[in-house]
Amino acid sequence: MLGVESDHLRASLLRIAGGNWLLALEDPVHSVSLQQFVYEKLKAQQALMGDQGFGVLMETVDTELVRQLQEFLQGL
């Protein structure tokens, strides 16, 4: 079994018209950490809104979603 990432890569390669394999391999999905990307976007939003505004915003997010997000970002 190749795994989800390999399956996604194979599917991406097959969708590219004319066999432009290099373009598919340059897709950021293969080189950017999703955890790091989400973390950086959240920190940027916090910087824009300030700590208090960001805290108020986060209080509107479902608590289970916040828990899962914290678990996902653990270790960064």
mmCIF file with all atom_site columns, N, CA and C in Angstrom:
data_model
loop_
_atom_site.group_PDB
_atom_site.id
_atom_site.type_symbol
_atom_site.label_atom_id
_atom_site.label_alt_id
_atom_site.label_comp_id
_atom_site.label_asym_id
_atom_site.label_entity_id
_atom_site.label_seq_id
_atom_site.pdbx_PDB_ins_code
_atom_site.Cartn_x
_atom_site.Cartn_y
_atom_site.Cartn_z
_atom_site.occupancy
_atom_site.B_iso_or_equiv
_atom_site.pdbx_formal_charge
_atom_site.auth_seq_id
_atom_site.auth_comp_id
_atom_site.auth_asym_id
_atom_site.auth_atom_id
_atom_site.pdbx_PDB_model_num
ATOM 1   N N  . MET A 1 1  ? 0.847   -1.183 0.000   1.00 0.00 ? 1  MET A N  1
ATOM 2   C CA . MET A 1 1  ? 0.000   0.000  0.000   1.00 0.00 ? 1  MET A CA 1
ATOM 3   C C  . MET A 1 1  ? 0.888   1.239  0.000   1.00 0.00 ? 1  MET A C  1
ATOM 4   N N  . LEU A 1 2  ? 0.585   2.199  -0.844  1.00 0.00 ? 2  LEU A N  1
ATOM 5   C CA . LEU A 1 2  ? 1.430   3.368  -1.010  1.00 0.00 ? 2  LEU A CA 1
ATOM 6   C C  . LEU A 1 2  ? 1.146   4.464  0.003   1.00 0.00 ? 2  LEU A C  1
ATOM 7   N N  . GLY A 1 3  ? -0.035  4.542  0.528   1.00 0.00 ? 3  GLY A N  1
ATOM 8   C CA . GLY A 1 3  ? -0.378  5.592  1.480   1.00 0.00 ? 3  GLY A CA 1
ATOM 9   C C  . GLY A 1 3  ? -1.072  6.748  0.798   1.00 0.00 ? 3  GLY A C  1
ATOM 10  N N  . VAL A 1 4  ? -1.646  7.614  1.614   1.00 0.00 ? 4  VAL A N  1
ATOM 11  C CA . VAL A 1 4  ? -2.447  8.727  1.119   1.00 0.00 ? 4  VAL A CA 1
ATOM 12  C C  . VAL A 1 4  ? -1.615  9.706  0.298   1.00 0.00 ? 4  VAL A C  1
ATOM 13  N N  . GLU A 1 5  ? -0.413  10.063 0.772   1.00 0.00 ? 5  GLU A N  1
ATOM 14  C CA . GLU A 1 5  ? 0.406   11.027 0.040   1.00 0.00 ? 5  GLU A CA 1
ATOM 15  C C  . GLU A 1 5  ? 0.805   10.489 -1.327  1.00 0.00 ? 5  GLU A C  1
ATOM 16  N N  . SER A 1 6  ? 1.180   9.230  -1.387  1.00 0.00 ? 6  SER A N  1
ATOM 17  C CA . SER A 1 6  ? 1.556   8.630  -2.665  1.00 0.00 ? 6  SER A CA 1
ATOM 18  C C  . SER A 1 6  ? 0.363   8.541  -3.597  1.00 0.00 ? 6  SER A C  1
ATOM 19  N N  . ASP A 1 7  ? -0.799  8.201  -3.045  1.00 0.00 ? 7  ASP A N  1
ATOM 20  C CA . ASP A 1 7  ? -2.016  8.135  -3.859  1.00 0.00 ? 7  ASP A CA 1
ATOM 21  C C  . ASP A 1 7  ? -2.361  9.510  -4.412  1.00 0.00 ? 7  ASP A C  1
ATOM 22  N N  . HIS A 1 8  ? -2.215  10.551 -3.571  1.00 0.00 ? 8  HIS A N  1
ATOM 23  C CA . HIS A 1 8  ? -2.501  11.916 -4.024  1.00 0.00 ? 8  HIS A CA 1
ATOM 24  C C  . HIS A 1 8  ? -1.525  12.322 -5.124  1.00 0.00 ? 8  HIS A C  1
ATOM 25  N N  . LEU A 1 9  ? -0.255  11.995 -4.948  1.00 0.00 ? 9  LEU A N  1
ATOM 26  C CA . LEU A 1 9  ? 0.751   12.324 -5.952  1.00 0.00 ? 9  LEU A CA 1
ATOM 27  C C  . LEU A 1 9  ? 0.422   11.625 -7.272  1.00 0.00 ? 9  LEU A C  1
ATOM 28  N N  . ARG A 1 10 ? 0.094   10.346 -7.208  1.00 0.00 ? 10 ARG A N  1
ATOM 29  C CA . ARG A 1 10 ? -0.230  9.598  -8.425  1.00 0.00 ? 10 ARG A CA 1
ATOM 30  C C  . ARG A 1 10 ? -1.440  10.201 -9.117  1.00 0.00 ? 10 ARG A C  1
ATOM 31  N N  . ALA A 1 11 ? -2.469  10.550 -8.349  1.00 0.00 ? 11 ALA A N  1
ATOM 32  C CA . ALA A 1 11 ? -3.672  11.145 -8.928  1.00 0.00 ? 11 ALA A CA 1
ATOM 33  C C  . ALA A 1 11 ? -3.358  12.499 -9.556  1.00 0.00 ? 11 ALA A C  1
ATOM 34  N N  . SER A 1 12 ? -2.519  13.291 -8.895  1.00 0.00 ? 12 SER A N  1
ATOM 35  C CA . SER A 1 12 ? -2.134  14.598 -9.430  1.00 0.00 ? 12 SER A CA 1
ATOM 36  C C  . SER A 1 12 ? -1.379  14.433 -10.742 1.00 0.00 ? 12 SER A C  1
ATOM 37  N N  . LEU A 1 13 ? -0.479  13.474 -10.766 1.00 0.00 ? 13 LEU A N  1
ATOM 38  C CA . LEU A 1 13 ? 0.314   13.239 -11.975 1.00 0.00 ? 13 LEU A CA 1
ATOM 39  C C  . LEU A 1 13 ? -0.574  12.794 -13.133 1.00 0.00 ? 13 LEU A C  1
ATOM 40  N N  . LEU A 1 14 ? -1.552  11.971 -12.850 1.00 0.00 ? 14 LEU A N  1
ATOM 41  C CA . LEU A 1 14 ? -2.421  11.477 -13.906 1.00 0.00 ? 14 LEU A CA 1
ATOM 42  C C  . LEU A 1 14 ? -3.342  12.557 -14.456 1.00 0.00 ? 14 LEU A C  1
ATOM 43  N N  . ARG A 1 15 ? -3.660  13.560 -13.645 1.00 0.00 ? 15 ARG A N  1
ATOM 44  C CA . ARG A 1 15 ? -4.548  14.633 -14.086 1.00 0.00 ? 15 ARG A CA 1
ATOM 45  C C  . ARG A 1 15 ? -3.830  15.674 -14.945 1.00 0.00 ? 15 ARG A C  1
ATOM 46  N N  . ILE A 1 16 ? -2.539  15.721 -14.888 1.00 0.00 ? 16 ILE A N  1
ATOM 47  C CA . ILE A 1 16 ? -1.798  16.741 -15.619 1.00 0.00 ? 16 ILE A CA 1
ATOM 48  C C  . ILE A 1 16 ? -1.814  16.398 -17.109 1.00 0.00 ? 16 ILE A C  1
ATOM 49  N N  . ALA A 1 17 ? -2.375  17.300 -17.905 1.00 0.00 ? 17 ALA A N  1
ATOM 50  C CA . ALA A 1 17 ? -2.479  17.080 -19.356 1.00 0.00 ? 17 ALA A CA 1
ATOM 51  C C  . ALA A 1 17 ? -1.093  17.118 -19.982 1.00 0.00 ? 17 ALA A C  1
ATOM 52  N N  . GLY A 1 18 ? -0.851  16.240 -20.909 1.00 0.00 ? 18 GLY A N  1
ATOM 53  C CA . GLY A 1 18 ? 0.402   16.234 -21.648 1.00 0.00 ? 18 GLY A CA 1
ATOM 54  C C  . GLY A 1 18 ? 1.576   15.685 -20.859 1.00 0.00 ? 18 GLY A C  1
ATOM 55  N N  . GLY A 1 19 ? 1.337   15.108 -19.708 1.00 0.00 ? 19 GLY A N  1
ATOM 56  C CA . GLY A 1 19 ? 2.423   14.499 -18.945 1.00 0.00 ? 19 GLY A CA 1
ATOM 57  C C  . GLY A 1 19 ? 3.404   15.504 -18.365 1.00 0.00 ? 19 GLY A C  1
ATOM 58  N N  . ASN A 1 20 ? 2.930   16.665 -17.956 1.00 0.00 ? 20 ASN A N  1
ATOM 59  C CA . ASN A 1 20 ? 3.812   17.681 -17.381 1.00 0.00 ? 20 ASN A CA 1
ATOM 60  C C  . ASN A 1 20 ? 4.103   17.318 -15.929 1.00 0.00 ? 20 ASN A C  1
ATOM 61  N N  . TRP A 1 21 ? 4.965   16.312 -15.730 1.00 0.00 ? 21 TRP A N  1
ATOM 62  C CA . TRP A 1 21 ? 5.236   15.754 -14.403 1.00 0.00 ? 21 TRP A CA 1
ATOM 63  C C  . TRP A 1 21 ? 5.903   16.753 -13.474 1.00 0.00 ? 21 TRP A C  1
ATOM 64  N N  . LEU A 1 22 ? 6.773   17.601 -14.015 1.00 0.00 ? 22 LEU A N  1
ATOM 65  C CA . LEU A 1 22 ? 7.493   18.556 -13.187 1.00 0.00 ? 22 LEU A CA 1
ATOM 66  C C  . LEU A 1 22 ? 6.531   19.513 -12.492 1.00 0.00 ? 22 LEU A C  1
ATOM 67  N N  . LEU A 1 23 ? 5.520   19.954 -13.205 1.00 0.00 ? 23 LEU A N  1
ATOM 68  C CA . LEU A 1 23 ? 4.524   20.851 -12.620 1.00 0.00 ? 23 LEU A CA 1
ATOM 69  C C  . LEU A 1 23 ? 3.840   20.186 -11.435 1.00 0.00 ? 23 LEU A C  1
ATOM 70  N N  . ALA A 1 24 ? 3.474   18.938 -11.580 1.00 0.00 ? 24 ALA A N  1
ATOM 71  C CA . ALA A 1 24 ? 2.815   18.220 -10.490 1.00 0.00 ? 24 ALA A CA 1
ATOM 72  C C  . ALA A 1 24 ? 3.742   18.080 -9.290  1.00 0.00 ? 24 ALA A C  1
ATOM 73  N N  . LEU A 1 25 ? 5.005   17.832 -9.526  1.00 0.00 ? 25 LEU A N  1
ATOM 74  C CA . LEU A 1 25 ? 5.945   17.665 -8.426  1.00 0.00 ? 25 LEU A CA 1
ATOM 75  C C  . LEU A 1 25 ? 6.230   18.982 -7.698  1.00 0.00 ? 25 LEU A C  1
ATOM 76  N N  . GLU A 1 26 ? 5.986   20.112 -8.374  1.00 0.00 ? 26 GLU A N  1
ATOM 77  C CA . GLU A 1 26 ? 6.194   21.417 -7.751  1.00 0.00 ? 26 GLU A CA 1
ATOM 78  C C  . GLU A 1 26 ? 4.988   21.880 -6.942  1.00 0.00 ? 26 GLU A C  1
ATOM 79  N N  . ASP A 1 27 ? 3.915   21.123 -6.937  1.00 0.00 ? 27 ASP A N  1
ATOM 80  C CA . ASP A 1 27 ? 2.715   21.474 -6.184  1.00 0.00 ? 27 ASP A CA 1
ATOM 81  C C  . ASP A 1 27 ? 3.085   21.610 -4.708  1.00 0.00 ? 27 ASP A C  1
ATOM 82  N N  . PRO A 1 28 ? 2.728   22.734 -4.073  1.00 0.00 ? 28 PRO A N  1
ATOM 83  C CA . PRO A 1 28 ? 3.087   22.948 -2.660  1.00 0.00 ? 28 PRO A CA 1
ATOM 84  C C  . PRO A 1 28 ? 2.575   21.860 -1.719  1.00 0.00 ? 28 PRO A C  1
ATOM 85  N N  . VAL A 1 29 ? 1.569   21.123 -2.118  1.00 0.00 ? 29 VAL A N  1
ATOM 86  C CA . VAL A 1 29 ? 1.050   20.063 -1.252  1.00 0.00 ? 29 VAL A CA 1
ATOM 87  C C  . VAL A 1 29 ? 2.127   19.026 -0.940  1.00 0.00 ? 29 VAL A C  1
ATOM 88  N N  . HIS A 1 30 ? 3.156   18.956 -1.781  1.00 0.00 ? 30 HIS A N  1
ATOM 89  C CA . HIS A 1 30 ? 4.233   17.983 -1.590  1.00 0.00 ? 30 HIS A CA 1
ATOM 90  C C  . HIS A 1 30 ? 5.437   18.551 -0.844  1.00 0.00 ? 30 HIS A C  1
ATOM 91  N N  . SER A 1 31 ? 5.439   19.865 -0.587  1.00 0.00 ? 31 SER A N  1
ATOM 92  C CA . SER A 1 31 ? 6.622   20.452 0.035   1.00 0.00 ? 31 SER A CA 1
ATOM 93  C C  . SER A 1 31 ? 6.325   21.329 1.253   1.00 0.00 ? 31 SER A C  1
ATOM 94  N N  . VAL A 1 32 ? 5.064   21.640 1.499   1.00 0.00 ? 32 VAL A N  1
ATOM 95  C CA . VAL A 1 32 ? 4.703   22.523 2.606   1.00 0.00 ? 32 VAL A CA 1
ATOM 96  C C  . VAL A 1 32 ? 4.046   21.704 3.708   1.00 0.00 ? 32 VAL A C  1
ATOM 97  N N  . SER A 1 33 ? 4.523   21.877 4.916   1.00 0.00 ? 33 SER A N  1
ATOM 98  C CA . SER A 1 33 ? 3.934   21.201 6.066   1.00 0.00 ? 33 SER A CA 1
ATOM 99  C C  . SER A 1 33 ? 2.579   21.829 6.377   1.00 0.00 ? 33 SER A C  1
ATOM 100 N N  . LEU A 1 34 ? 1.532   21.026 6.396   1.00 0.00 ? 34 LEU A N  1
ATOM 101 C CA . LEU A 1 34 ? 0.201   21.541 6.709   1.00 0.00 ? 34 LEU A CA 1
ATOM 102 C C  . LEU A 1 34 ? 0.168   22.102 8.125   1.00 0.00 ? 34 LEU A C  1
ATOM 103 N N  . GLN A 1 35 ? 0.806   21.424 9.062   1.00 0.00 ? 35 GLN A N  1
ATOM 104 C CA . GLN A 1 35 ? 0.852   21.920 10.441  1.00 0.00 ? 35 GLN A CA 1
ATOM 105 C C  . GLN A 1 35 ? 1.498   23.306 10.489  1.00 0.00 ? 35 GLN A C  1
ATOM 106 N N  . GLN A 1 36 ? 2.643   23.455 9.855   1.00 0.00 ? 36 GLN A N  1
ATOM 107 C CA . GLN A 1 36 ? 3.350   24.734 9.869   1.00 0.00 ? 36 GLN A CA 1
ATOM 108 C C  . GLN A 1 36 ? 2.528   25.810 9.183   1.00 0.00 ? 36 GLN A C  1
ATOM 109 N N  . PHE A 1 37 ? 1.880   25.477 8.077   1.00 0.00 ? 37 PHE A N  1
ATOM 110 C CA . PHE A 1 37 ? 1.059   26.431 7.329   1.00 0.00 ? 37 PHE A CA 1
ATOM 111 C C  . PHE A 1 37 ? -0.094  26.940 8.193   1.00 0.00 ? 37 PHE A C  1
ATOM 112 N N  . VAL A 1 38 ? -0.815  26.035 8.841   1.00 0.00 ? 38 VAL A N  1
ATOM 113 C CA . VAL A 1 38 ? -1.949  26.419 9.686   1.00 0.00 ? 38 VAL A CA 1
ATOM 114 C C  . VAL A 1 38 ? -1.460  27.269 10.853  1.00 0.00 ? 38 VAL A C  1
ATOM 115 N N  . TYR A 1 39 ? -0.369  26.854 11.479  1.00 0.00 ? 39 TYR A N  1
ATOM 116 C CA . TYR A 1 39 ? 0.188   27.601 12.604  1.00 0.00 ? 39 TYR A CA 1
ATOM 117 C C  . TYR A 1 39 ? 0.548   29.031 12.188  1.00 0.00 ? 39 TYR A C  1
ATOM 118 N N  . GLU A 1 40 ? 1.221   29.165 11.065  1.00 0.00 ? 40 GLU A N  1
ATOM 119 C CA . GLU A 1 40 ? 1.636   30.493 10.602  1.00 0.00 ? 40 GLU A CA 1
ATOM 120 C C  . GLU A 1 40 ? 0.439   31.371 10.265  1.00 0.00 ? 40 GLU A C  1
ATOM 121 N N  . LYS A 1 41 ? -0.605  30.793 9.679   1.00 0.00 ? 41 LYS A N  1
ATOM 122 C CA . LYS A 1 41 ? -1.807  31.568 9.358   1.00 0.00 ? 41 LYS A CA 1
ATOM 123 C C  . LYS A 1 41 ? -2.510  32.033 10.629  1.00 0.00 ? 41 LYS A C  1
ATOM 124 N N  . LEU A 1 42 ? -2.586  31.163 11.629  1.00 0.00 ? 42 LEU A N  1
ATOM 125 C CA . LEU A 1 42 ? -3.204  31.556 12.899  1.00 0.00 ? 42 LEU A CA 1
ATOM 126 C C  . LEU A 1 42 ? -2.399  32.650 13.587  1.00 0.00 ? 42 LEU A C  1
ATOM 127 N N  . LYS A 1 43 ? -1.068  32.526 13.590  1.00 0.00 ? 43 LYS A N  1
ATOM 128 C CA . LYS A 1 43 ? -0.223  33.544 14.219  1.00 0.00 ? 43 LYS A CA 1
ATOM 129 C C  . LYS A 1 43 ? -0.335  34.877 13.476  1.00 0.00 ? 43 LYS A C  1
ATOM 130 N N  . ALA A 1 44 ? -0.435  34.844 12.166  1.00 0.00 ? 44 ALA A N  1
ATOM 131 C CA . ALA A 1 44 ? -0.588  36.077 11.386  1.00 0.00 ? 44 ALA A CA 1
ATOM 132 C C  . ALA A 1 44 ? -1.918  36.755 11.717  1.00 0.00 ? 44 ALA A C  1
ATOM 133 N N  . GLN A 1 45 ? -2.969  35.966 11.847  1.00 0.00 ? 45 GLN A N  1
ATOM 134 C CA . GLN A 1 45 ? -4.274  36.525 12.201  1.00 0.00 ? 45 GLN A CA 1
ATOM 135 C C  . GLN A 1 45 ? -4.237  37.125 13.599  1.00 0.00 ? 45 GLN A C  1
ATOM 136 N N  . GLN A 1 46 ? -3.567  36.451 14.509  1.00 0.00 ? 46 GLN A N  1
ATOM 137 C CA . GLN A 1 46 ? -3.420  36.951 15.872  1.00 0.00 ? 46 GLN A CA 1
ATOM 138 C C  . GLN A 1 46 ? -2.655  38.282 15.877  1.00 0.00 ? 46 GLN A C  1
ATOM 139 N N  . ALA A 1 47 ? -1.627  38.369 15.058  1.00 0.00 ? 47 ALA A N  1
ATOM 140 C CA . ALA A 1 47 ? -0.854  39.607 14.967  1.00 0.00 ? 47 ALA A CA 1
ATOM 141 C C  . ALA A 1 47 ? -1.702  40.752 14.412  1.00 0.00 ? 47 ALA A C  1
ATOM 142 N N  . LEU A 1 48 ? -2.569  40.444 13.446  1.00 0.00 ? 48 LEU A N  1
ATOM 143 C CA . LEU A 1 48 ? -3.440  41.465 12.865  1.00 0.00 ? 48 LEU A CA 1
ATOM 144 C C  . LEU A 1 48 ? -4.498  41.955 13.854  1.00 0.00 ? 48 LEU A C  1
ATOM 145 N N  . MET A 1 49 ? -5.058  41.022 14.605  1.00 0.00 ? 49 MET A N  1
ATOM 146 C CA . MET A 1 49 ? -6.183  41.341 15.495  1.00 0.00 ? 49 MET A CA 1
ATOM 147 C C  . MET A 1 49 ? -5.743  41.734 16.903  1.00 0.00 ? 49 MET A C  1
ATOM 148 N N  . GLY A 1 50 ? -4.553  41.372 17.269  1.00 0.00 ? 50 GLY A N  1
ATOM 149 C CA . GLY A 1 50 ? -4.108  41.548 18.638  1.00 0.00 ? 50 GLY A CA 1
ATOM 150 C C  . GLY A 1 50 ? -4.557  40.355 19.473  1.00 0.00 ? 50 GLY A C  1
ATOM 151 N N  . ASP A 1 51 ? -3.897  40.172 20.606  1.00 0.00 ? 51 ASP A N  1
ATOM 152 C CA . ASP A 1 51 ? -4.183  39.006 21.443  1.00 0.00 ? 51 ASP A CA 1
ATOM 153 C C  . ASP A 1 51 ? -5.627  38.971 21.920  1.00 0.00 ? 51 ASP A C  1
ATOM 154 N N  . GLN A 1 52 ? -6.134  40.125 22.365  1.00 0.00 ? 52 GLN A N  1
ATOM 155 C CA . GLN A 1 52 ? -7.498  40.147 22.900  1.00 0.00 ? 52 GLN A CA 1
ATOM 156 C C  . GLN A 1 52 ? -8.532  39.867 21.811  1.00 0.00 ? 52 GLN A C  1
ATOM 157 N N  . GLY A 1 53 ? -8.404  40.537 20.671  1.00 0.00 ? 53 GLY A N  1
ATOM 158 C CA . GLY A 1 53 ? -9.350  40.323 19.567  1.00 0.00 ? 53 GLY A CA 1
ATOM 159 C C  . GLY A 1 53 ? -9.311  38.892 19.058  1.00 0.00 ? 53 GLY A C  1
ATOM 160 N N  . PHE A 1 54 ? -8.102  38.354 18.966  1.00 0.00 ? 54 PHE A N  1
ATOM 161 C CA . PHE A 1 54 ? -7.962  36.971 18.507  1.00 0.00 ? 54 PHE A CA 1
ATOM 162 C C  . PHE A 1 54 ? -8.588  36.012 19.514  1.00 0.00 ? 54 PHE A C  1
ATOM 163 N N  . GLY A 1 55 ? -8.396  36.295 20.803  1.00 0.00 ? 55 GLY A N  1
ATOM 164 C CA . GLY A 1 55 ? -9.006  35.467 21.848  1.00 0.00 ? 55 GLY A CA 1
ATOM 165 C C  . GLY A 1 55 ? -10.522 35.480 21.758  1.00 0.00 ? 55 GLY A C  1
ATOM 166 N N  . VAL A 1 56 ? -11.089 36.664 21.508  1.00 0.00 ? 56 VAL A N  1
ATOM 167 C CA . VAL A 1 56 ? -12.547 36.784 21.361  1.00 0.00 ? 56 VAL A CA 1
ATOM 168 C C  . VAL A 1 56 ? -13.010 35.976 20.151  1.00 0.00 ? 56 VAL A C  1
ATOM 169 N N  . LEU A 1 57 ? -12.279 36.085 19.062  1.00 0.00 ? 57 LEU A N  1
ATOM 170 C CA . LEU A 1 57 ? -12.611 35.313 17.864  1.00 0.00 ? 57 LEU A CA 1
ATOM 171 C C  . LEU A 1 57 ? -12.576 33.815 18.146  1.00 0.00 ? 57 LEU A C  1
ATOM 172 N N  . MET A 1 58 ? -11.525 33.363 18.800  1.00 0.00 ? 58 MET A N  1
ATOM 173 C CA . MET A 1 58 ? -11.375 31.935 19.075  1.00 0.00 ? 58 MET A CA 1
ATOM 174 C C  . MET A 1 58 ? -12.464 31.412 20.012  1.00 0.00 ? 58 MET A C  1
ATOM 175 N N  . GLU A 1 59 ? -13.013 32.286 20.853  1.00 0.00 ? 59 GLU A N  1
ATOM 176 C CA . GLU A 1 59 ? -14.111 31.883 21.731  1.00 0.00 ? 59 GLU A CA 1
ATOM 177 C C  . GLU A 1 59 ? -15.384 31.572 20.955  1.00 0.00 ? 59 GLU A C  1
ATOM 178 N N  . THR A 1 60 ? -15.470 32.041 19.712  1.00 0.00 ? 60 THR A N  1
ATOM 179 C CA . THR A 1 60 ? -16.646 31.769 18.883  1.00 0.00 ? 60 THR A CA 1
ATOM 180 C C  . THR A 1 60 ? -16.528 30.445 18.125  1.00 0.00 ? 60 THR A C  1
ATOM 181 N N  . VAL A 1 61 ? -15.340 29.847 18.173  1.00 0.00 ? 61 VAL A N  1
ATOM 182 C CA . VAL A 1 61 ? -15.100 28.588 17.461  1.00 0.00 ? 61 VAL A CA 1
ATOM 183 C C  . VAL A 1 61 ? -15.542 27.422 18.345  1.00 0.00 ? 61 VAL A C  1
ATOM 184 N N  . ASP A 1 62 ? -16.165 26.439 17.737  1.00 0.00 ? 62 ASP A N  1
ATOM 185 C CA . ASP A 1 62 ? -16.616 25.239 18.447  1.00 0.00 ? 62 ASP A CA 1
ATOM 186 C C  . ASP A 1 62 ? -15.481 24.658 19.288  1.00 0.00 ? 62 ASP A C  1
ATOM 187 N N  . THR A 1 63 ? -15.782 24.333 20.541  1.00 0.00 ? 63 THR A N  1
ATOM 188 C CA . THR A 1 63 ? -14.743 23.864 21.464  1.00 0.00 ? 63 THR A CA 1
ATOM 189 C C  . THR A 1 63 ? -14.087 22.561 21.005  1.00 0.00 ? 63 THR A C  1
ATOM 190 N N  . GLU A 1 64 ? -14.845 21.675 20.378  1.00 0.00 ? 64 GLU A N  1
ATOM 191 C CA . GLU A 1 64 ? -14.268 20.425 19.878  1.00 0.00 ? 64 GLU A CA 1
ATOM 192 C C  . GLU A 1 64 ? -13.288 20.710 18.742  1.00 0.00 ? 64 GLU A C  1
ATOM 193 N N  . LEU A 1 65 ? -13.626 21.664 17.898  1.00 0.00 ? 65 LEU A N  1
ATOM 194 C CA . LEU A 1 65 ? -12.730 22.044 16.806  1.00 0.00 ? 65 LEU A CA 1
ATOM 195 C C  . LEU A 1 65 ? -11.435 22.645 17.358  1.00 0.00 ? 65 LEU A C  1
ATOM 196 N N  . VAL A 1 66 ? -11.554 23.484 18.376  1.00 0.00 ? 66 VAL A N  1
ATOM 197 C CA . VAL A 1 66 ? -10.363 24.073 19.001  1.00 0.00 ? 66 VAL A CA 1
ATOM 198 C C  . VAL A 1 66 ? -9.498  22.977 19.609  1.00 0.00 ? 66 VAL A C  1
ATOM 199 N N  . ARG A 1 67 ? -10.130 22.012 20.269  1.00 0.00 ? 67 ARG A N  1
ATOM 200 C CA . ARG A 1 67 ? -9.379  20.902 20.867  1.00 0.00 ? 67 ARG A CA 1
ATOM 201 C C  . ARG A 1 67 ? -8.627  20.123 19.794  1.00 0.00 ? 67 ARG A C  1
ATOM 202 N N  . GLN A 1 68 ? -9.298  19.828 18.691  1.00 0.00 ? 68 GLN A N  1
ATOM 203 C CA . GLN A 1 68 ? -8.662  19.080 17.605  1.00 0.00 ? 68 GLN A CA 1
ATOM 204 C C  . GLN A 1 68 ? -7.538  19.894 16.962  1.00 0.00 ? 68 GLN A C  1
ATOM 205 N N  . LEU A 1 69 ? -7.748  21.191 16.832  1.00 0.00 ? 69 LEU A N  1
ATOM 206 C CA . LEU A 1 69 ? -6.712  22.058 16.272  1.00 0.00 ? 69 LEU A CA 1
ATOM 207 C C  . LEU A 1 69 ? -5.489  22.088 17.172  1.00 0.00 ? 69 LEU A C  1
ATOM 208 N N  . GLN A 1 70 ? -5.701  22.201 18.469  1.00 0.00 ? 70 GLN A N  1
ATOM 209 C CA . GLN A 1 70 ? -4.584  22.195 19.409  1.00 0.00 ? 70 GLN A CA 1
ATOM 210 C C  . GLN A 1 70 ? -3.835  20.870 19.346  1.00 0.00 ? 70 GLN A C  1
ATOM 211 N N  . GLU A 1 71 ? -4.565  19.788 19.251  1.00 0.00 ? 71 GLU A N  1
ATOM 212 C CA . GLU A 1 71 ? -3.934  18.456 19.143  1.00 0.00 ? 71 GLU A CA 1
ATOM 213 C C  . GLU A 1 71 ? -3.133  18.352 17.850  1.00 0.00 ? 71 GLU A C  1
ATOM 214 N N  . PHE A 1 72 ? -3.697  18.865 16.768  1.00 0.00 ? 72 PHE A N  1
ATOM 215 C CA . PHE A 1 72 ? -3.034  18.826 15.462  1.00 0.00 ? 72 PHE A CA 1
ATOM 216 C C  . PHE A 1 72 ? -1.724  19.633 15.473  1.00 0.00 ? 72 PHE A C  1
ATOM 217 N N  . LEU A 1 73 ? -1.739  20.750 16.192  1.00 0.00 ? 73 LEU A N  1
ATOM 218 C CA . LEU A 1 73 ? -0.583  21.644 16.199  1.00 0.00 ? 73 LEU A CA 1
ATOM 219 C C  . LEU A 1 73 ? 0.417   21.316 17.299  1.00 0.00 ? 73 LEU A C  1
ATOM 220 N N  . GLN A 1 74 ? 0.121   20.343 18.122  1.00 0.00 ? 74 GLN A N  1
ATOM 221 C CA . GLN A 1 74 ? 1.029   19.958 19.215  1.00 0.00 ? 74 GLN A CA 1
ATOM 222 C C  . GLN A 1 74 ? 2.396   19.586 18.646  1.00 0.00 ? 74 GLN A C  1
ATOM 223 N N  . GLY A 1 75 ? 3.425   20.042 19.307  1.00 0.00 ? 75 GLY A N  1
ATOM 224 C CA . GLY A 1 75 ? 4.774   19.666 18.895  1.00 0.00 ? 75 GLY A CA 1
ATOM 225 C C  . GLY A 1 75 ? 5.446   20.683 17.993  1.00 0.00 ? 75 GLY A C  1
ATOM 226 N N  . LEU A 1 76 ? 4.735   21.743 17.614  1.00 0.00 ? 76 LEU A N  1
ATOM 227 C CA . LEU A 1 76 ? 5.383   22.774 16.781  1.00 0.00 ? 76 LEU A CA 1
ATOM 228 C C  . LEU A 1 76 ? 6.045   23.805 17.655  1.00 0.00 ? 76 LEU A C  1
#
